[in-house]
CSV table of C-alpha atoms in Angstrom, one decimal:
chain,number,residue,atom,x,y,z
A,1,UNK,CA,62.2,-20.8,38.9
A,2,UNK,CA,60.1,-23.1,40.4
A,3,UNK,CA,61.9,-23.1,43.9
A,4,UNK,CA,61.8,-19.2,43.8
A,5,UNK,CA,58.4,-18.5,42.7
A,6,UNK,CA,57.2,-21.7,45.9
A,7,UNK,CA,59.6,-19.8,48.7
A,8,UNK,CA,58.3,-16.1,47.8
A,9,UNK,CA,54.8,-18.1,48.2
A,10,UNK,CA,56.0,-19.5,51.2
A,11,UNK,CA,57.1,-16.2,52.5
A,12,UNK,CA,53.8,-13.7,50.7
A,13,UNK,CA,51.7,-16.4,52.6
A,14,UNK,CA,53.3,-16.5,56.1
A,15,UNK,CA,53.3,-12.3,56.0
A,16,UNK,CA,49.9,-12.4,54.7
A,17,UNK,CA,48.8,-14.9,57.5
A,18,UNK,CA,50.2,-12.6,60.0
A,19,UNK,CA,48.7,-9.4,58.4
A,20,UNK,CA,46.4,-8.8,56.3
A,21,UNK,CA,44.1,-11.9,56.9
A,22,UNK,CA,43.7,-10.6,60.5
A,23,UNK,CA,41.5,-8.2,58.8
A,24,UNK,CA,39.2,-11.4,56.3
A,25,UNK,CA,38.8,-13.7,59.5
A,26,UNK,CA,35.7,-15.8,58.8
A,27,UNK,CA,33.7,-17.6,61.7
A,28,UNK,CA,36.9,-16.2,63.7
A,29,UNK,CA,38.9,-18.3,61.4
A,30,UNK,CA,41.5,-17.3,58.8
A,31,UNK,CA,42.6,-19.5,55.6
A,32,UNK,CA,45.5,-21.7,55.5
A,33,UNK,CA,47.1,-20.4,52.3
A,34,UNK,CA,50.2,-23.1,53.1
A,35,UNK,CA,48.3,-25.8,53.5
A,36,UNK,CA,46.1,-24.6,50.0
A,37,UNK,CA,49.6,-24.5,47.8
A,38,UNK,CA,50.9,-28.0,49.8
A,39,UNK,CA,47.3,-29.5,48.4
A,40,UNK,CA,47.5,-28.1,45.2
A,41,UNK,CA,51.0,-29.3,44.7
A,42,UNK,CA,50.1,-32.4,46.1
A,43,UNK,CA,47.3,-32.8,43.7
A,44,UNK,CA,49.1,-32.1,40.9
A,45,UNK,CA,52.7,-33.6,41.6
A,46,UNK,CA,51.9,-36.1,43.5
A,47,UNK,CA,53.0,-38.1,46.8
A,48,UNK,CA,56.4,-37.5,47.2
A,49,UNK,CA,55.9,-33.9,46.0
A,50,UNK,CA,53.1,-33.1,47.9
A,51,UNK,CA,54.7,-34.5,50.9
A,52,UNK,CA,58.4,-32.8,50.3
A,53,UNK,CA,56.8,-29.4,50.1
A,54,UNK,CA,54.3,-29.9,52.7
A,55,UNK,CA,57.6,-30.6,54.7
A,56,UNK,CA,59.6,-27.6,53.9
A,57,UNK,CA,56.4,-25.0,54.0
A,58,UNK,CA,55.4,-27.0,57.5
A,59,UNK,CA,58.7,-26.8,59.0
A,60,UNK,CA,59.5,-22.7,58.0
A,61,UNK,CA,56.1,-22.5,59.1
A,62,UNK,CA,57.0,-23.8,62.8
A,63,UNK,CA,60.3,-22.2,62.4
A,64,UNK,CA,58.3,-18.9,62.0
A,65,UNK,CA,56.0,-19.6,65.1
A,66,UNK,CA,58.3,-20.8,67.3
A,67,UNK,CA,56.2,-23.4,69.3
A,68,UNK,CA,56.3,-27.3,68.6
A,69,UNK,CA,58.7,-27.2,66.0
A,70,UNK,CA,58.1,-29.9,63.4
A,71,UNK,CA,54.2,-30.1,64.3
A,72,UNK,CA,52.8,-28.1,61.1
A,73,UNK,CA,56.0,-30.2,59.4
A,74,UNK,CA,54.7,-33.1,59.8
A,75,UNK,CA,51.1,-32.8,59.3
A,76,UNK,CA,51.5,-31.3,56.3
A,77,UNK,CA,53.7,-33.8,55.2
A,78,UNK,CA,51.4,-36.6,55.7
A,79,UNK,CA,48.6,-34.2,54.3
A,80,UNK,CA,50.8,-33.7,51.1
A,81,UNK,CA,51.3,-37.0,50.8
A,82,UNK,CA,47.7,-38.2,51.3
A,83,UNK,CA,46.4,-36.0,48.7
A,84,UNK,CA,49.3,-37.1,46.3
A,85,UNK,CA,48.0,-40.5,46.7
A,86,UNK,CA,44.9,-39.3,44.5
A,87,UNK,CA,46.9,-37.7,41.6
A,88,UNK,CA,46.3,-40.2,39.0
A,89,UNK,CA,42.7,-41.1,40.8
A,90,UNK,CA,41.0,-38.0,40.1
A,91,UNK,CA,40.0,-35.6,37.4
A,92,UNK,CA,42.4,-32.8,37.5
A,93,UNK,CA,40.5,-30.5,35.6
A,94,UNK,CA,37.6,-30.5,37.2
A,95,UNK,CA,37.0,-27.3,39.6
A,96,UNK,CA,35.4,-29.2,42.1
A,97,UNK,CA,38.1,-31.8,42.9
A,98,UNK,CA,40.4,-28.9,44.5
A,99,UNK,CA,37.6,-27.4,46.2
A,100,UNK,CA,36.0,-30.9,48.0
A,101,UNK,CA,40.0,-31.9,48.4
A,102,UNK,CA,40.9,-28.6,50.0
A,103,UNK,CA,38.1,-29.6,52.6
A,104,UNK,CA,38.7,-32.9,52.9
A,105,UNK,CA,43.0,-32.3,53.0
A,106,UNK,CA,42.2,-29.0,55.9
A,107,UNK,CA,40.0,-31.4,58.0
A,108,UNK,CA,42.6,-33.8,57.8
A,109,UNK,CA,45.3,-32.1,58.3
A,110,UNK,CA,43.7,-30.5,61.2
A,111,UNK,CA,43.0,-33.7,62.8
A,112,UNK,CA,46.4,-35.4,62.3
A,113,UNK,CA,47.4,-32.3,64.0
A,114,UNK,CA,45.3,-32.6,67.3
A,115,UNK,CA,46.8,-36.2,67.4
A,116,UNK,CA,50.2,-35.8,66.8
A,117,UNK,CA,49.9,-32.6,69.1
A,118,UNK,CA,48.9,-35.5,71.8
A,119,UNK,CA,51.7,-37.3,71.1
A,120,UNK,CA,54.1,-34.8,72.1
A,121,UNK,CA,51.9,-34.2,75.2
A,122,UNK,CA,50.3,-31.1,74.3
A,123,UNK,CA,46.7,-31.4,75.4
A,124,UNK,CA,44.0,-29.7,73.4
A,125,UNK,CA,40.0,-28.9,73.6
A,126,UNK,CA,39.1,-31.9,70.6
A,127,UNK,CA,35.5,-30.7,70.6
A,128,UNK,CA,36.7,-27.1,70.1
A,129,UNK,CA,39.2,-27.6,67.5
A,130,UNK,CA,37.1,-29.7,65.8
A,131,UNK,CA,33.9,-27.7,65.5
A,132,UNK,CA,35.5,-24.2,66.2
A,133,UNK,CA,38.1,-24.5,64.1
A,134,UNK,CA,38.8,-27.1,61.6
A,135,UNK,CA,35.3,-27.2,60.2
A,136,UNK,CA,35.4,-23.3,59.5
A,137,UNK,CA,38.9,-23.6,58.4
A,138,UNK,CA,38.2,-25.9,56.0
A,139,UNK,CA,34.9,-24.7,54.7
A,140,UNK,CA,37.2,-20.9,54.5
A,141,UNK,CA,40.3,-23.0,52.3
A,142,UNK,CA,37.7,-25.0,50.2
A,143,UNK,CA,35.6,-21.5,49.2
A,144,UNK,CA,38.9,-19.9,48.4
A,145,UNK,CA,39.9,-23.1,45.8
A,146,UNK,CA,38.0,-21.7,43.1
A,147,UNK,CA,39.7,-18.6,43.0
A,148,UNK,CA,43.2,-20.0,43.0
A,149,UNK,CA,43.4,-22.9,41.7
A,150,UNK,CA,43.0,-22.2,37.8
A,151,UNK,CA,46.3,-19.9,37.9
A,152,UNK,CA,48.2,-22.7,39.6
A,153,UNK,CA,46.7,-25.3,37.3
A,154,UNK,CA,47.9,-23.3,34.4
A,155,UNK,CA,51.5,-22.7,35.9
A,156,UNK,CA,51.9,-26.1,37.9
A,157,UNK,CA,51.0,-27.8,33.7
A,158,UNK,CA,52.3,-25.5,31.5
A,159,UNK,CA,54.1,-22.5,33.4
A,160,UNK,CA,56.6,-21.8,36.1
A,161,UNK,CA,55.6,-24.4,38.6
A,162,UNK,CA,55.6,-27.5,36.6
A,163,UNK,CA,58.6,-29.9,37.6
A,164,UNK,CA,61.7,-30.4,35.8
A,165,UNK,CA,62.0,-33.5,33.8
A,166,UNK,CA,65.7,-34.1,35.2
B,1,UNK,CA,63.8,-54.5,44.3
B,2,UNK,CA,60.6,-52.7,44.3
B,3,UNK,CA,60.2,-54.2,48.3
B,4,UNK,CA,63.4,-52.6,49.5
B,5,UNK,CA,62.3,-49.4,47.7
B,6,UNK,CA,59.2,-49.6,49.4
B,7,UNK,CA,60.9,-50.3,52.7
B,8,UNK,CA,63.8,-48.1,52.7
B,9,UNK,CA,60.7,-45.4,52.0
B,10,UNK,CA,58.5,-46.4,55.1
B,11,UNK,CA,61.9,-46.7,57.1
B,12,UNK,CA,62.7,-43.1,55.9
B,13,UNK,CA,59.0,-41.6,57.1
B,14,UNK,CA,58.7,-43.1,60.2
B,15,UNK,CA,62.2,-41.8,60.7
B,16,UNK,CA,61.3,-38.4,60.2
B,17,UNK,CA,58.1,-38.5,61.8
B,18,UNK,CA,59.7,-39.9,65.1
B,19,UNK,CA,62.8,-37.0,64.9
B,20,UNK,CA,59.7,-34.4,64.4
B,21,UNK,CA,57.7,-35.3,67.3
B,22,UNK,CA,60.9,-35.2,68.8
B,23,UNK,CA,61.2,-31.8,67.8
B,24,UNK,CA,57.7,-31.2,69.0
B,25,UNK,CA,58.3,-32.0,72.4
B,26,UNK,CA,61.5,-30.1,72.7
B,27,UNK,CA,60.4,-26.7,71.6
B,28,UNK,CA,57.4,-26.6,73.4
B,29,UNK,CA,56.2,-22.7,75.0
B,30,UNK,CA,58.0,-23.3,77.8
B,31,UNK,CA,61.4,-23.4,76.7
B,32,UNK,CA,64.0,-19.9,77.4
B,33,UNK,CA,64.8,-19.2,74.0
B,34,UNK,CA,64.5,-19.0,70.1
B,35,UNK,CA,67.4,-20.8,68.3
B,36,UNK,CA,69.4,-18.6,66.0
B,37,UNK,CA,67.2,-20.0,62.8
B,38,UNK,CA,64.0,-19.4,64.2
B,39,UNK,CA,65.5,-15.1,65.3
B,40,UNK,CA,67.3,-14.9,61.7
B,41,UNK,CA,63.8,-15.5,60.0
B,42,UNK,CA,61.7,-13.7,62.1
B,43,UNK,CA,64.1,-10.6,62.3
B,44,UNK,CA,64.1,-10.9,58.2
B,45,UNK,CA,60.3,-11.4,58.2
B,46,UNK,CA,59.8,-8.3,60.6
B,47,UNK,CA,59.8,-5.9,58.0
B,48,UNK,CA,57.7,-6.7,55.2
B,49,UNK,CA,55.4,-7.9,58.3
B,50,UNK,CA,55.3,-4.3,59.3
B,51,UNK,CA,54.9,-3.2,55.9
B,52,UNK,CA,52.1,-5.2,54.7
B,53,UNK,CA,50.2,-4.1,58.3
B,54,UNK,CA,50.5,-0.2,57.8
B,55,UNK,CA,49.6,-0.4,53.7
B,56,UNK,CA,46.6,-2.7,55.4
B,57,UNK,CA,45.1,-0.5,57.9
B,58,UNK,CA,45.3,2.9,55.5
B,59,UNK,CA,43.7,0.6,52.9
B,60,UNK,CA,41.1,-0.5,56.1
B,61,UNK,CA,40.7,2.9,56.9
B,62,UNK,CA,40.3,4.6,53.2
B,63,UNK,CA,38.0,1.7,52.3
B,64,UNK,CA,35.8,2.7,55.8
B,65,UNK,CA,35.6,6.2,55.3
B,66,UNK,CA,34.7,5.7,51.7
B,67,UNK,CA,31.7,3.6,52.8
B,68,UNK,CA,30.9,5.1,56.0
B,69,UNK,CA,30.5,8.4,53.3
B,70,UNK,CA,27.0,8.1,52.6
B,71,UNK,CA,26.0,7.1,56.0
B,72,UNK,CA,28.1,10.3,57.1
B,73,UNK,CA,26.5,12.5,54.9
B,74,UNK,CA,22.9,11.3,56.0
B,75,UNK,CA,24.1,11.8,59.8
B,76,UNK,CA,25.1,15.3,59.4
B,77,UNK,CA,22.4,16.2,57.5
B,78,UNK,CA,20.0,14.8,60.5
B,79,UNK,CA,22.6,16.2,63.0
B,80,UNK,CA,22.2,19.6,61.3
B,81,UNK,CA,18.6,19.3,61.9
B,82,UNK,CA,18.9,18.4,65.2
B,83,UNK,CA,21.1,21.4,65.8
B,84,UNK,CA,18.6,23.7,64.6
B,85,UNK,CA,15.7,22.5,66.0
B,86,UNK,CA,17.7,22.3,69.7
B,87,UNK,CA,19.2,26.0,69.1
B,88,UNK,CA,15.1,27.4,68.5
B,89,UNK,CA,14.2,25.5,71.3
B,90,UNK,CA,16.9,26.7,73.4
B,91,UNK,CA,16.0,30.3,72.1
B,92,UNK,CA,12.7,29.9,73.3
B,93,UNK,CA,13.9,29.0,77.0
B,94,UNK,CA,15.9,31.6,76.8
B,95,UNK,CA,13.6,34.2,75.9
B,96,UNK,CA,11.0,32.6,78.8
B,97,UNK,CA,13.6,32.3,81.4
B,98,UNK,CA,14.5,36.5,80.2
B,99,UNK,CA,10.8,36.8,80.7
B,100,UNK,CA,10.5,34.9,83.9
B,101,UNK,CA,13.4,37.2,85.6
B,102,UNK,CA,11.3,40.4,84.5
B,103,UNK,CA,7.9,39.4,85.0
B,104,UNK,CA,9.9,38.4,88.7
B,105,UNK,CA,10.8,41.7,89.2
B,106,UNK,CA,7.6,43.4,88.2
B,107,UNK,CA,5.7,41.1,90.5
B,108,UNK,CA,8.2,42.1,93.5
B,109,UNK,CA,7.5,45.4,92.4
B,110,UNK,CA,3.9,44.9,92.7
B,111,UNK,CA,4.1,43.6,96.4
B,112,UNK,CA,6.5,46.2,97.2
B,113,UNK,CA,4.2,49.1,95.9
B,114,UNK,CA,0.7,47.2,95.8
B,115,UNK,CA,-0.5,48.7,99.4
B,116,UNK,CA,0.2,52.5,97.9
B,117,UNK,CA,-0.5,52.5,94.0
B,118,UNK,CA,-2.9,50.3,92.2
B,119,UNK,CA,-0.9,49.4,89.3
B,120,UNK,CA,-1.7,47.8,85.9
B,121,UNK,CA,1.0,45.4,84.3
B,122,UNK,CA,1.3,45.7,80.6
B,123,UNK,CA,3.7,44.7,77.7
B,124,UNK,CA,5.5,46.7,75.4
B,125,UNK,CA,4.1,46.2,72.4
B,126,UNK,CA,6.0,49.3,69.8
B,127,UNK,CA,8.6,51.9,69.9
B,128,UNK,CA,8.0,55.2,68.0
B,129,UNK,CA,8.8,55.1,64.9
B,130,UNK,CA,9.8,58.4,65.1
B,131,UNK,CA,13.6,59.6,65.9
B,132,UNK,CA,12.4,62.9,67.6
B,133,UNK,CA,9.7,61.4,70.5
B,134,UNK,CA,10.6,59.2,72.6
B,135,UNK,CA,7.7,57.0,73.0
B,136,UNK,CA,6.3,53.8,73.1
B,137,UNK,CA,3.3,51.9,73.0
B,138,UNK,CA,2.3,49.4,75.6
B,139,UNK,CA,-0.7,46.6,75.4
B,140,UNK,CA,-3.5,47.8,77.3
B,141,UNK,CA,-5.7,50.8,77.1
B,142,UNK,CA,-8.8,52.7,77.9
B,143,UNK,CA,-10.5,49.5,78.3
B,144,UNK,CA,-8.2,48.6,81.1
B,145,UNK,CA,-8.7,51.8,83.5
B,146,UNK,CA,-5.9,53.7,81.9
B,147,UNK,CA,-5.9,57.3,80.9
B,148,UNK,CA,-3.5,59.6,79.9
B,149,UNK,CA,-1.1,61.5,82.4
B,150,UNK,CA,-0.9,57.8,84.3
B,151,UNK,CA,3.2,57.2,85.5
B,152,UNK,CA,4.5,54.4,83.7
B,153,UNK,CA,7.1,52.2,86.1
B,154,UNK,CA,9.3,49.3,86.2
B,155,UNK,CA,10.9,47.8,89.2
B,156,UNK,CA,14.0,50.1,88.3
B,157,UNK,CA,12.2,53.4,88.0
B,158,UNK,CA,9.6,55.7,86.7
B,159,UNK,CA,9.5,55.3,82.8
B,160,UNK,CA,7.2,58.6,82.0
B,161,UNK,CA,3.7,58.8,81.7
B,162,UNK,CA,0.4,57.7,79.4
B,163,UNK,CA,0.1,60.9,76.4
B,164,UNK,CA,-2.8,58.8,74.5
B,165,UNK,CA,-5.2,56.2,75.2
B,166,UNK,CA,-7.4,54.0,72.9
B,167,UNK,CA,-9.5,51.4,73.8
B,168,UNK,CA,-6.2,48.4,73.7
B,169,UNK,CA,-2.8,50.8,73.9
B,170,UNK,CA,-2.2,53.6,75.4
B,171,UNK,CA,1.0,55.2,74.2
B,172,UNK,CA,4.0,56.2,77.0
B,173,UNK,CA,5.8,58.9,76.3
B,174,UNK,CA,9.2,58.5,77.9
B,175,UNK,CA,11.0,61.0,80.5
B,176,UNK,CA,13.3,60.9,78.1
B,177,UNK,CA,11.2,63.3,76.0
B,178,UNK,CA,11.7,66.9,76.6
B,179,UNK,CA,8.0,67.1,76.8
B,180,UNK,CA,7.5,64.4,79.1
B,181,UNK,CA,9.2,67.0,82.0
B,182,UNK,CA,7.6,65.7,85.5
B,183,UNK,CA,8.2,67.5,88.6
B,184,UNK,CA,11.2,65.5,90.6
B,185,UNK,CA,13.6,66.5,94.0
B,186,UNK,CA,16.6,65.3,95.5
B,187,UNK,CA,15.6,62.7,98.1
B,188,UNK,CA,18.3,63.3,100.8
B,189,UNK,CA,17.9,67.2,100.8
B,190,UNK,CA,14.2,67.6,99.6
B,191,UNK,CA,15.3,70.3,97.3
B,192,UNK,CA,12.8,70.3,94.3
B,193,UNK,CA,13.2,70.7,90.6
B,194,UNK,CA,12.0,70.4,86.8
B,195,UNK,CA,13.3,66.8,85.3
B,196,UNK,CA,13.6,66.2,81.8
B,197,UNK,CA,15.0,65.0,78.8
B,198,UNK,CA,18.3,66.2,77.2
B,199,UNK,CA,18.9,67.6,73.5
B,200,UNK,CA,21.5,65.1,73.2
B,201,UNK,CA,20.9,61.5,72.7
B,202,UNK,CA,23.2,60.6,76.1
B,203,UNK,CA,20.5,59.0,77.0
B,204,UNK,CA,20.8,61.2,80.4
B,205,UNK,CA,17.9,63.7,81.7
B,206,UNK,CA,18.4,67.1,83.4
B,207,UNK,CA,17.1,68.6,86.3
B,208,UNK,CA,16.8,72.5,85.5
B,209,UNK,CA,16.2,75.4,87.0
B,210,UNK,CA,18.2,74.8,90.0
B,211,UNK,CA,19.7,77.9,92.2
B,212,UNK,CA,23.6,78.1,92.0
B,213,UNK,CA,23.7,77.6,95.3
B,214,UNK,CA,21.5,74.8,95.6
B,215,UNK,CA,22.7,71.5,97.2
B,216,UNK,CA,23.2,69.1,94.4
B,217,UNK,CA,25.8,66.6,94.6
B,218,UNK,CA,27.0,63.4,92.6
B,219,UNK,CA,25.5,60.3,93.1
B,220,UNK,CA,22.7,61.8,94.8
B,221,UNK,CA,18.8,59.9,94.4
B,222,UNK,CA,16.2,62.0,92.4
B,223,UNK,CA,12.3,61.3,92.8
B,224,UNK,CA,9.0,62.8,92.2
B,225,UNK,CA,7.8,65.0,94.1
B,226,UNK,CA,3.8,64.5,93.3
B,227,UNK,CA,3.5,68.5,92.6
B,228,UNK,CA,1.2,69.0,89.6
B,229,UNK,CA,-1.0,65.9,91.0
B,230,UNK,CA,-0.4,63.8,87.5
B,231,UNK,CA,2.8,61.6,88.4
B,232,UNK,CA,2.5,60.7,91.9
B,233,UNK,CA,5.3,61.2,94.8
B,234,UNK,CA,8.3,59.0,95.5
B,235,UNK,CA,8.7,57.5,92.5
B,236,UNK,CA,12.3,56.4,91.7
B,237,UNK,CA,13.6,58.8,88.6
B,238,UNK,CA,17.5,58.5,88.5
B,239,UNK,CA,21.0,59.9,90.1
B,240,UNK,CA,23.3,62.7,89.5
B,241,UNK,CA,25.9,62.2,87.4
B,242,UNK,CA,26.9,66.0,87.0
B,243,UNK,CA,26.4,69.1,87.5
B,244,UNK,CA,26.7,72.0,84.9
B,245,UNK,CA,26.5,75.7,85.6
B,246,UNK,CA,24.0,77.9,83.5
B,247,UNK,CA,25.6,80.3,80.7
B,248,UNK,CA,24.2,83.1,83.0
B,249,UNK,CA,25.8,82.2,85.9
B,250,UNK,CA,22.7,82.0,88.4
B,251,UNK,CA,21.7,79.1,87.8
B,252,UNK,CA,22.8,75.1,87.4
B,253,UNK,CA,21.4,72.0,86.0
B,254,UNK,CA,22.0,68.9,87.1
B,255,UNK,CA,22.3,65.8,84.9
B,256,UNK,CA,21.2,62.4,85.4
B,257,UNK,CA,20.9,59.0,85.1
B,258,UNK,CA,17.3,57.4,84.9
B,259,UNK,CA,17.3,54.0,87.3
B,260,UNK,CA,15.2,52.9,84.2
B,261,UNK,CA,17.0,50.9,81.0
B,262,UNK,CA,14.7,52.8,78.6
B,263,UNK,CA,15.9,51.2,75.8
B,264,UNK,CA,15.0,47.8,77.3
B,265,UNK,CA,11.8,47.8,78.3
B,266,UNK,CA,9.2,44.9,78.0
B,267,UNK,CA,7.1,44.8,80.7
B,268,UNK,CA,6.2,47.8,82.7
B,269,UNK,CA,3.5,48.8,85.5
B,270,UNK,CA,1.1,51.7,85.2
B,271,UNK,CA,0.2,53.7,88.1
B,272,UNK,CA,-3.6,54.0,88.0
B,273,UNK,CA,-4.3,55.4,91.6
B,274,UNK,CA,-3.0,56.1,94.2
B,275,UNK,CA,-4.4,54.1,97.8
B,276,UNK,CA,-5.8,56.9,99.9
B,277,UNK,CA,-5.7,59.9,97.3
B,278,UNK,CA,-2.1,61.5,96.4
């Protein structure tokens, strides 16, 4: 259930992305609903989960813009895994760990994507993507944390998304 | 143990990050085509993409007009305003341009007859409020040189003559009336005759009286002819539209048209004297 209720999120996210959020661009910047699941999931599950879905939801994310495939793979990934690092760290409960880690993960992940990006040889405006679009990004993911993150709380403890013991 | 865990870990990520920045650098912009994974997932993605965009924009536009409603409502009910404040406006430049043409016409009318009458402009002011005279009163009076039996003309025609005077108005009785005959004759032939109003409301007047024989043809120009020394001579009266033969069979009448729209008037010209005596 878990797998199916994550892909239709994958899937409501990506469609959403490329729809309706046209329409609640902030700053000329929309949210990064993928990226807030992966660092929810991350928080919650941990490394290796974080950094397994942040995988999958990177790489049908690529797959779905078909430019520098592997790119949001990776650096979601790593993000994932980063934030999984603070699972047992941090107070779960508390509503202002997902919203300063939603920043914190989005600027990252941002980041690690301008330098991967470089890697590959694809050149980008730093300054820009820093200060044009990172910072408003995050700021955008981090305001939307409160509103999401008690339902998958609830569901990622006690509902459909918590893991399987086996 | 817990070492080659570790390493078989870090082995496996660096792996995967080396095959993805692989990946990166092989599917850059620039490349000719979508593999069959990346077409399968867009074609299935299509759809519910197009879905989601139309339920979007009506929701957009239902949400707009329901907010723009108020500000809608305020802007018609200013427009409204606008609309009849611009339509009064536009009445009144009407109505002075209307006035401009006629007091235009009056004026050419005054330089066209100025070196033979002395004439007095004046405004319309009443109609009779009678059915059986045909009359109206006009803005100046006694005060103003007129007296009664003056012509009364517009740059069309004669109109009829000043019956009453007080001190502001004088009151113009119309050659319409059929006691506001004046003496008229046929222009081109000089043939003379009694012209006044009709029993009928044709709006036409007659000229009476005239010899079966007498030399009256269609279209033909009637004026006065100055006898009786009240309306003077050459004045424009009308045309023949008809002629009708008498029940006794001696004599004919001829009908016409006054030059005059004597239901239209609003400015007219009074004769007061004539330069160098009739």
């Amino acid at each position: 259930m878990r797998t199916v209720i994550l892909g239709a999120s994958l899937l409501g996210s990506l469609i959403l992305e490329s729809t309706v959020l046209e329409y609640f661009k902030v700053a000329g910047v929309k949210p990064d609903l993928l990226l807030i699941l992966v660092v929810f999931n991350a928080l919650l599950h941990g490394c290796y989960h974080g950094a397994k879905l942040g995988f999958v939801f990177g790489l049908v994310e690529d797959v779905f813009i078909g430019k520098f495939i592997g790119l949001n793979a990776l650096t979601k990934m790593l993000t994932g895994y980063l934030v999984g690092m603070g699972e047992n760290k941090v107070f779960k409960e508390n509503l202002l760990i997902p919203v300063f880690g939603l920043f914190t993960a989005t600027f990252l992940n941002n980041i690690l994507y301008v330098f991967l990006a470089g890697l590959a040889g694809v050149e980008r405006n730093l300054a820009f993507y820093v200060w044009d679009v990172t910072l408003p990004t995050a700021l955008y993911n981090a305001c939307l944390a409160p509103l999401f993150y008690g339902k998958f709380y609830h569901s990622a403890t006690k509902g459909y998304l918590r893991l399987s013991r086996y | 143990m817990a070492r080659v865990r570790i390493n078989k870990s870090l082995i496996g990520f660096i792996i995967l990050i080396g095959v993805g920045l692989f990946a990166v650098r092989f599917s850059t912009p620039g490349r000719n085509a979508l593999t069959p994974v990346e077409i399968w997932f867009r074609d299935i993605l299509a759809p519910l993409q197009s879905g989601v965009t139309t339920v979007t924009r009506f929701t957009g536009t239902v949400v707009n007009n329901i907010l723009s409603f108020k500000d809608l409502q305020a802007e018609n009910k200013a427009l409204r305003g606008q609309i009849e404040r611009l339509t009064e406006e536009n009445n009144q430049l009407e109505e002075y341009r209307q006035q401009n043409l006629r007091l235009r016409q009056l004026l050419r009318l005054e330089k066209m007859l100025g070196s033979q009458f002395e004439l007095e402009a004046a405004e319309v002011i009443a109609r009779d409020i009678k059915n059986w005279n045909q009359s109206l009163t006009i803005n100046k009076g006694s005060r103003h040189g007129l007296k009664k039996g003056m012509a009364v003309i517009t740059h069309q025609g004669l109109v009829g003559r000043i019956s009453a005077v007080s001190e502001n108005t004088a009151e113009v009785l119309l050659i319409l009336d059929r006691q506001g005959a004046v003496a008229g004759l046929l222009q081109a032939s000089r043939f003379p005759g009694v012209v006044e109003g009709t029993t009928d409301d044709s709006g036409l007047l007659q000229m009476i009286h005239l010899p079966y024989d007498a030399p009256v043809r269609e279209n033909q120009v009637v004026v006065t002819s100055g006898l009786g020394q009240v309306i003077p001579k050459g004045l424009r009266i009308g045309y023949v539209v008809g002629i009708k033969p008498e029940p006794n069979g001696l004599m004919k009448r001829a009908l016409i048209k006054p030059f005059a729209d004597l239901d239209r008037l609003e400015e007219v010209m009074v004769v007061k004297a004539v330069k160098g005596g009739m």
